[in-house]
Amino acid sequence: MEILVYGTINSVSLALMGLGFAMVYGISRVPNFAHGALYIVCGFVTWTLFHKIGLPYFISIILSLCVNGVLGILMYRFVLIRVRGMNISEIIASYAIGLAILEGFRFGGFRGMTYTLPVFMEGSLMIGSVPVDFHRLIMMVIGILLVAGLWVFTHHTRIGLALQGMAQDERAALMLGIDSDFMAMLAMGFGAVLAGVAATLILPLGNIVVESGYHVLIMSIAVCIVGGLGSWTGAFFAAFIIGYAQILTVVFIGSHFQMVVALLAIILTLILKPSGLFGQQKELEERV
Amino acid sequence: MLEAHDLMVFYENMIALNNISIKCDESQIVGIFGANSAGKSTLMYSLSGIMLDIRKKELMAGGERITLRGEVIFQSQNIMNLKPSLRAKAGIVLCPERRRLFKESSVLENLRIGGYLATKAQAKHTLEYVMEVYPALQKLKNRLGGFLSGGEQQMVAIGRALMAQPKVLLLDEPLLGLSPLMQATLIKSTKAIQKEKKISIIIAEQYARPVFPIVDYAYILENGAAVMEGTREELMNNPDVKSAYFGVS
């Protein structure tokens, strides 16, 4: 029972971390290595707005999500647009931005364990014999709603359909008047907002520390590689696989092996099925 | 309406289009005929601006250097440096070679992605129109693009291009790999679309025979150069064309 409940919660939080990365990569083919940094930015901005400026919690969250979106758009508009299509440079550029942001925070004095955000709702609930606090439940509900919302967005709105078209065949989308640079910029903005959503949901459970930026980056890459780069459904299912695997390791082997699971998953996937569970690109290449 | 003057395209030092000038008037169907590698697709890409995107991508990836020269005139404006997405907005829509459907989206979604530039009313209206022209798609609405036969894919591809509200529709090898029966159906519907929507259509095709009856004017490309041009009647009665493209000696 414990495994089931905490496995699901862990999986949802992994899915939340990975979604933004998967979305940006799926649409613009830019691996956004600043994803973890954006996640942390949202945490610290919310913290600053809430604790230093004294805005209501909800408003500081909304504002910091907006900040994140704008940051993502600016990052694409001024840096990544110049290197788009050059695979290595994309990674170097986005990772450099991420490093600059994360280490900038560290340099600016955001160190230690003192930065926390309040949970949405105090208290806990018993599911069977397992106590679960409300915040984790809220996180799960919002996570699932978010996935459902994204599905509706990409299947039923003009912009969402255009994003989907671009993800599948950029040039064919271009022929239909879908401007790929504009769409990639939008995708980057959405990805940044998704990183922010993940941050606002997950960070109240612990401290906001710079290191978790790197952790989130690794986890989201693991999720995306296992699920197949560029596939959102893949990322979602992979999050569940890794999530449960992690909890199982925690229960049966020991909690410090948790991180190994994600990295092992990457390695195993690359050896056994390099295109990932739901990836198509490599398979296409093999066919050609 | 859509004209190209002295268009030249080089891939590195290889010349793909050599001083081509073509012209498509309002409500005209223009045929571009030529063998493989004659430059048909390059011409279509240059007209629709996709060449600019290809050039950019090649530059980024450190691939081939592509050079473009000449002018493309659309509604008496030089659009040679206009981005492909803006050209599509202006009304030049390409239906590409090998269809390039969105394989993981359903037929309906494919069409709706095509309607990105259309207003809601236009999209609804055009969607109905597409279903009317290609009744076969009605039943396949929810089938994924990758699971369609070649002919069905081509219908979706043309329908998708129509959804973008074109003024000039560029069809690049629409008959590629289709059965003669399907070819005839598609050609008939193409003519019907042109009549109904009052748009211009440029068709690039290897085999002139199935397309020839509906074109008003045609160009014949060889090695990147337009070696012959004329109205349908002129070309029909030209002995060289007869032997080379109709197999009649």
mmCIF file of C-alpha atoms in Angstrom, chain A residues 81-86 151 154-159 161-162 164-166 168-183 280, chain B residues 45 50 53-54 56-57 60-61 83-85 88-89 92-96 100-105 109 112-118 160-161 164:
data_model
loop_
_atom_site.group_PDB
_atom_site.id
_atom_site.type_symbol
_atom_site.label_atom_id
_atom_site.label_comp_id
_atom_site.label_asym_id
_atom_site.label_seq_id
_atom_site.Cartn_x
_atom_site.Cartn_y
_atom_site.Cartn_z
ATOM 1 C CA ILE A 81 17.518 31.120 -31.717
ATOM 2 C CA ARG A 82 21.069 31.757 -32.875
ATOM 3 C CA VAL A 83 22.245 28.210 -32.291
ATOM 4 C CA ARG A 84 19.074 26.309 -33.129
ATOM 5 C CA GLY A 85 19.927 23.411 -35.399
ATOM 6 C CA MET A 86 23.489 23.091 -34.115
ATOM 7 C CA TRP A 151 -3.871 16.944 -23.914
ATOM 8 C CA THR A 154 -2.707 20.188 -27.969
ATOM 9 C CA HIS A 155 -5.694 18.503 -29.561
ATOM 10 C CA HIS A 156 -8.320 21.192 -29.550
ATOM 11 C CA THR A 157 -6.836 24.650 -29.796
ATOM 12 C CA ARG A 158 -5.365 26.384 -32.801
ATOM 13 C CA ILE A 159 -1.991 27.063 -31.175
ATOM 14 C CA LEU A 161 -2.562 21.903 -32.911
ATOM 15 C CA ALA A 162 0.072 24.060 -34.581
ATOM 16 C CA GLN A 164 1.695 19.438 -32.496
ATOM 17 C CA GLY A 165 2.145 19.843 -36.222
ATOM 18 C CA MET A 166 5.497 21.439 -35.731
ATOM 19 C CA GLN A 168 5.861 16.106 -36.030
ATOM 20 C CA ASP A 169 7.187 17.784 -39.135
ATOM 21 C CA GLU A 170 8.558 21.244 -38.821
ATOM 22 C CA ARG A 171 8.920 21.903 -42.509
ATOM 23 C CA ALA A 172 5.449 20.675 -43.392
ATOM 24 C CA ALA A 173 4.120 22.979 -40.677
ATOM 25 C CA LEU A 174 6.083 25.831 -42.186
ATOM 26 C CA MET A 175 4.358 25.244 -45.513
ATOM 27 C CA LEU A 176 1.053 25.821 -43.773
ATOM 28 C CA GLY A 177 2.185 29.151 -42.412
ATOM 29 C CA ILE A 178 3.170 27.995 -38.935
ATOM 30 C CA ASP A 179 6.205 30.100 -38.083
ATOM 31 C CA SER A 180 8.668 27.691 -36.533
ATOM 32 C CA ASP A 181 10.706 30.276 -34.643
ATOM 33 C CA PHE A 182 7.636 31.823 -33.079
ATOM 34 C CA MET A 183 6.287 28.412 -32.137
ATOM 35 C CA GLN A 280 10.154 7.384 -33.166
ATOM 36 C CA TYR B 45 10.558 25.199 -52.707
ATOM 37 C CA ILE B 50 10.891 26.754 -48.073
ATOM 38 C CA ASP B 53 14.388 27.559 -44.480
ATOM 39 C CA ILE B 54 16.432 24.774 -46.053
ATOM 40 C CA LYS B 56 19.123 28.346 -42.980
ATOM 41 C CA LYS B 57 19.064 24.777 -41.654
ATOM 42 C CA MET B 60 23.283 25.889 -39.113
ATOM 43 C CA ALA B 61 24.201 22.251 -39.513
ATOM 44 C CA LYS B 83 9.848 34.162 -44.830
ATOM 45 C CA PRO B 84 7.978 31.000 -45.851
ATOM 46 C CA SER B 85 5.396 31.398 -43.105
ATOM 47 C CA ALA B 88 1.852 31.094 -46.757
ATOM 48 C CA LYS B 89 -0.046 33.877 -45.061
ATOM 49 C CA ILE B 92 1.220 30.726 -51.473
ATOM 50 C CA VAL B 93 0.718 27.283 -49.997
ATOM 51 C CA LEU B 94 2.802 24.274 -50.927
ATOM 52 C CA CYS B 95 1.524 20.732 -50.794
ATOM 53 C CA PRO B 96 4.845 18.964 -50.670
ATOM 54 C CA ARG B 100 4.423 14.823 -45.428
ATOM 55 C CA LEU B 101 1.283 14.290 -43.402
ATOM 56 C CA PHE B 102 1.401 14.578 -39.646
ATOM 57 C CA LYS B 103 1.515 10.845 -39.158
ATOM 58 C CA GLU B 104 0.527 10.713 -35.508
ATOM 59 C CA SER B 105 -2.434 13.009 -35.875
ATOM 60 C CA GLU B 109 -6.412 16.996 -36.822
ATOM 61 C CA ARG B 112 -7.256 21.469 -38.514
ATOM 62 C CA ILE B 113 -3.522 22.016 -38.194
ATOM 63 C CA GLY B 114 -3.716 23.163 -41.817
ATOM 64 C CA GLY B 115 -6.333 25.672 -40.739
ATOM 65 C CA TYR B 116 -3.836 27.548 -38.581
ATOM 66 C CA LEU B 117 -4.003 30.634 -40.786
ATOM 67 C CA ALA B 118 -7.749 30.489 -41.338
ATOM 68 C CA ARG B 160 -4.726 20.413 -45.520
ATOM 69 C CA ALA B 161 -3.173 22.870 -47.951
ATOM 70 C CA ALA B 164 -4.573 27.383 -45.222
#
